[in-house]
Amino acid sequence: MSGTQSVDLVGDEAVSNIALAALLAALTAAFAYVSIPLPGLPAPVSFQVFGVYFAGLLLGPRWGGFSIGLYLLAGIAGAPVFSNAGSGLGYVVGPTGGYLVGFLLAAVLIGAIAHRSIEPKPLSEVPLARQVVALLAGLVCIYAVGVPWLVAVAGLPPAEALTVGALIFLPGDAIKIAATLALVKGGVLARQQSTATA
C-alpha cells in the first residue's frame, strides 16, 4: 500500500512540474512579445529572460530546463514565440540564436545553483543570497553563449560583439534581476510554486 502511495505522489508531483513548466514556457513566449528593437543593436531589449529566471528558480535544473526547452521547440516548430514574433530553426541559428541557447543553459544553471539538487525545493527555503548568485550566473551564461555566437555568425569583432551584445544591456538586466528578486521576496513566485505543487 505504501509503495503504491509513493508512486502516486511521485506521479502527482511530476504532473504538477510539467504543468508549471508548460505555463512558464507560455509565459516566456508572452514576454518575448514585449521587445524593443534598438537601432544598431543585433538583439532587441526583451523581457523573455524573466521566463528563464522564473523557470530556474521555481522548477530547479531539470524541470526549468524542460520548460525553456519547450519554449525553444515551439519556436523551432514555427510558433511565433521569439522576439519580434520570430520563429523557425533559421531564427535559432541566426545571429541572436546564441542567446536562445543560452536561455536553456541558464535555466538549468540557475536551478542547479539555487536548489543544489535535481528536484526543486520550496522557494522559501532557498536563501536570498543564493538566488542572487544563481540569477547572476544565469545572466553570465546567456552572455557567454550569445556574444561568441555573434562573433561567429554575424562576423562582429569580439570587442564590438561584447559591447552591443552584452555591455549595453547590463543596466536593464540588473533591473530585471532586481525585479525577479522582489517578486521572490514578496512571495509572489513562492505562492505560484506552492499552488502548482499543491
Short mmCIF file of C-alpha atoms in Angstrom, two decimals:
data_model
loop_
_atom_site.label_atom_id
_atom_site.label_comp_id
_atom_site.label_asym_id
_atom_site.label_seq_id
_atom_site.Cartn_x
_atom_site.Cartn_y
_atom_site.Cartn_z
CA MET A 1 0.00 0.00 0.00
CA SER A 2 2.74 2.47 0.97
CA GLY A 3 4.62 1.66 -2.24
CA THR A 4 1.53 2.48 -4.29
CA GLN A 5 1.06 5.76 -2.43
CA SER A 6 4.68 6.72 -3.08
CA VAL A 7 4.30 6.05 -6.80
CA ASP A 8 1.12 8.13 -6.85
CA LEU A 9 2.82 11.00 -5.06
CA VAL A 10 5.77 10.97 -7.45
CA GLY A 11 3.36 10.89 -10.36
CA ASP A 12 1.33 13.81 -9.00
CA GLU A 13 4.49 15.86 -8.44
CA ALA A 14 5.69 15.17 -11.98
CA VAL A 15 2.33 16.23 -13.40
CA SER A 16 2.48 19.44 -11.37
CA ASN A 17 6.02 20.17 -12.57
CA ILE A 18 5.06 19.52 -16.18
CA ALA A 19 2.05 21.81 -15.85
CA LEU A 20 4.13 24.61 -14.32
CA ALA A 21 6.85 24.08 -16.92
CA ALA A 22 4.29 24.46 -19.70
CA LEU A 23 2.88 27.57 -18.04
CA LEU A 24 6.32 29.16 -17.75
CA ALA A 25 7.13 28.26 -21.37
CA ALA A 26 3.96 30.10 -22.41
CA LEU A 27 4.88 32.99 -20.13
CA THR A 28 8.33 33.20 -21.70
CA ALA A 29 6.69 33.34 -25.12
CA ALA A 30 4.39 36.13 -23.91
CA PHE A 31 7.35 38.08 -22.53
CA ALA A 32 9.07 37.78 -25.93
CA TYR A 33 6.32 39.93 -27.41
CA VAL A 34 7.50 42.77 -25.19
CA SER A 35 10.54 43.52 -27.35
CA ILE A 36 12.01 46.93 -28.12
CA PRO A 37 14.32 46.98 -31.17
CA LEU A 38 17.15 49.49 -30.81
CA PRO A 39 18.96 50.88 -33.88
CA GLY A 40 22.42 49.44 -34.35
CA LEU A 41 21.97 46.58 -31.89
CA PRO A 42 21.76 42.95 -33.00
CA ALA A 43 19.21 41.99 -30.35
CA PRO A 44 16.19 43.91 -29.02
CA VAL A 45 15.52 44.76 -25.41
CA SER A 46 13.33 41.83 -24.44
CA PHE A 47 11.59 40.59 -21.33
CA GLN A 48 11.68 36.86 -22.14
CA VAL A 49 14.62 36.43 -19.78
CA PHE A 50 12.09 36.77 -16.93
CA GLY A 51 10.69 33.41 -18.03
CA VAL A 52 14.18 31.91 -17.82
CA TYR A 53 14.70 33.30 -14.32
CA PHE A 54 11.31 32.08 -13.14
CA ALA A 55 11.83 28.62 -14.64
CA GLY A 56 15.17 28.09 -12.93
CA LEU A 57 14.06 29.46 -9.55
CA LEU A 58 10.69 27.73 -9.42
CA LEU A 59 11.44 24.41 -11.08
CA GLY A 60 15.10 23.64 -10.48
CA PRO A 61 17.55 22.46 -13.14
CA ARG A 62 15.65 19.56 -14.67
CA TRP A 63 12.16 20.99 -14.97
CA GLY A 64 13.42 24.54 -15.51
CA GLY A 65 15.47 23.31 -18.45
CA PHE A 66 12.46 21.33 -19.65
CA SER A 67 10.32 24.47 -19.58
CA ILE A 68 12.71 26.57 -21.67
CA GLY A 69 13.27 23.56 -23.92
CA LEU A 70 9.51 23.50 -24.59
CA TYR A 71 9.64 27.19 -25.42
CA LEU A 72 12.50 26.69 -27.88
CA LEU A 73 10.86 23.66 -29.51
CA ALA A 74 7.64 25.64 -30.01
CA GLY A 75 9.60 28.38 -31.74
CA ILE A 76 11.58 25.97 -33.90
CA ALA A 77 8.32 24.28 -34.89
CA GLY A 78 7.05 27.60 -36.24
CA ALA A 79 5.15 29.24 -33.38
CA PRO A 80 5.97 32.98 -33.32
CA VAL A 81 7.33 32.92 -29.77
CA PHE A 82 10.74 34.53 -30.19
CA SER A 83 11.45 38.27 -30.04
CA ASN A 84 9.54 40.34 -32.60
CA ALA A 85 7.30 37.31 -33.32
CA GLY A 86 10.23 35.38 -34.79
CA SER A 87 10.13 31.63 -35.29
CA GLY A 88 11.77 28.72 -37.05
CA LEU A 89 15.13 26.98 -36.96
CA GLY A 90 16.62 29.76 -39.07
CA TYR A 91 16.00 32.20 -36.23
CA VAL A 92 17.79 29.94 -33.75
CA VAL A 93 20.87 29.51 -35.94
CA GLY A 94 20.88 33.22 -36.81
CA PRO A 95 22.96 35.96 -35.15
CA THR A 96 20.92 36.12 -31.94
CA GLY A 97 20.35 32.37 -31.64
CA GLY A 98 23.13 32.09 -29.10
CA TYR A 99 21.02 33.96 -26.59
CA LEU A 100 18.22 31.43 -27.04
CA VAL A 101 20.62 28.54 -26.48
CA GLY A 102 21.95 30.48 -23.50
CA PHE A 103 18.42 30.71 -22.10
CA LEU A 104 18.18 26.93 -21.91
CA LEU A 105 21.58 26.54 -20.27
CA ALA A 106 20.89 29.44 -17.90
CA ALA A 107 17.62 27.92 -16.66
CA VAL A 108 19.48 24.70 -15.82
CA LEU A 109 22.34 26.58 -14.16
CA ILE A 110 20.03 28.85 -12.13
CA GLY A 111 18.07 25.85 -10.91
CA ALA A 112 21.20 23.90 -10.02
CA ILE A 113 22.72 26.74 -8.02
CA ALA A 114 19.50 27.79 -6.30
CA HIS A 115 18.26 24.33 -5.33
CA ARG A 116 21.52 22.35 -5.18
CA SER A 117 19.66 19.29 -6.40
CA ILE A 118 17.78 17.97 -9.41
CA GLU A 119 14.43 18.37 -7.67
CA PRO A 120 13.19 21.84 -6.70
CA LYS A 121 12.84 22.87 -3.08
CA PRO A 122 10.21 25.30 -1.81
CA LEU A 123 11.48 28.72 -2.84
CA SER A 124 11.06 29.94 0.74
CA GLU A 125 13.88 27.54 1.71
CA VAL A 126 16.34 28.99 -0.81
CA PRO A 127 18.41 31.81 0.77
CA LEU A 128 18.17 35.16 -0.99
CA ALA A 129 21.95 35.34 -1.41
CA ARG A 130 21.91 32.03 -3.28
CA GLN A 131 19.09 33.27 -5.51
CA VAL A 132 21.17 36.36 -6.36
CA VAL A 133 24.21 34.23 -7.22
CA ALA A 134 22.05 31.90 -9.30
CA LEU A 135 20.50 34.71 -11.35
CA LEU A 136 23.84 36.44 -11.90
CA ALA A 137 25.37 33.14 -13.01
CA GLY A 138 22.45 32.62 -15.38
CA LEU A 139 22.96 36.05 -16.91
CA VAL A 140 26.68 35.40 -17.38
CA CYS A 141 25.80 32.08 -19.01
CA ILE A 142 23.48 33.78 -21.50
CA TYR A 143 26.16 36.28 -22.48
CA ALA A 144 28.86 33.59 -22.56
CA VAL A 145 26.95 31.84 -25.33
CA GLY A 146 25.33 34.84 -27.02
CA VAL A 147 28.39 37.05 -27.50
CA PRO A 148 30.71 34.45 -29.11
CA TRP A 149 27.73 33.41 -31.26
CA LEU A 150 27.52 36.98 -32.55
CA VAL A 151 31.21 36.86 -33.40
CA ALA A 152 30.88 33.55 -35.24
CA VAL A 153 27.58 34.10 -37.05
CA ALA A 154 27.34 37.87 -37.50
CA GLY A 155 31.06 38.31 -38.05
CA LEU A 156 31.36 41.08 -35.46
CA PRO A 157 34.77 41.83 -33.94
CA PRO A 158 34.89 40.44 -30.38
CA ALA A 159 35.07 43.87 -28.72
CA GLU A 160 32.09 45.14 -30.70
CA ALA A 161 30.11 41.96 -30.04
CA LEU A 162 30.78 42.32 -26.31
CA THR A 163 29.66 45.95 -26.37
CA VAL A 164 26.50 45.68 -28.47
CA GLY A 165 25.63 42.16 -27.33
CA ALA A 166 26.19 42.47 -23.58
CA LEU A 167 27.52 45.67 -22.03
CA ILE A 168 24.76 47.91 -23.38
CA PHE A 169 22.14 45.60 -21.90
CA LEU A 170 23.71 45.25 -18.44
CA PRO A 171 21.80 48.10 -16.71
CA GLY A 172 18.46 46.75 -17.93
CA ASP A 173 19.43 43.21 -16.99
CA ALA A 174 20.34 44.36 -13.48
CA ILE A 175 16.86 45.85 -13.15
CA LYS A 176 15.27 42.59 -14.37
CA ILE A 177 17.20 40.59 -11.77
CA ALA A 178 16.17 43.05 -9.06
CA ALA A 179 12.53 42.79 -10.17
CA THR A 180 12.71 38.99 -10.08
CA LEU A 181 14.15 39.04 -6.58
CA ALA A 182 11.47 41.50 -5.48
CA LEU A 183 8.81 39.06 -6.66
CA VAL A 184 10.55 36.31 -4.71
CA LYS A 185 10.84 38.42 -1.56
CA GLY A 186 7.22 39.48 -1.90
CA GLY A 187 6.21 35.83 -2.02
CA VAL A 188 4.63 36.04 -5.48
CA LEU A 189 6.80 33.31 -7.02
CA ALA A 190 6.67 31.16 -3.89
CA ARG A 191 2.86 31.25 -3.98
CA GLN A 192 2.91 30.27 -7.63
CA GLN A 193 5.20 27.36 -6.85
CA SER A 194 3.13 26.13 -3.92
CA THR A 195 -0.11 26.44 -5.90
CA ALA A 196 1.30 24.34 -8.73
CA THR A 197 2.56 21.61 -6.41
CA ALA A 198 -0.49 21.55 -4.13
#
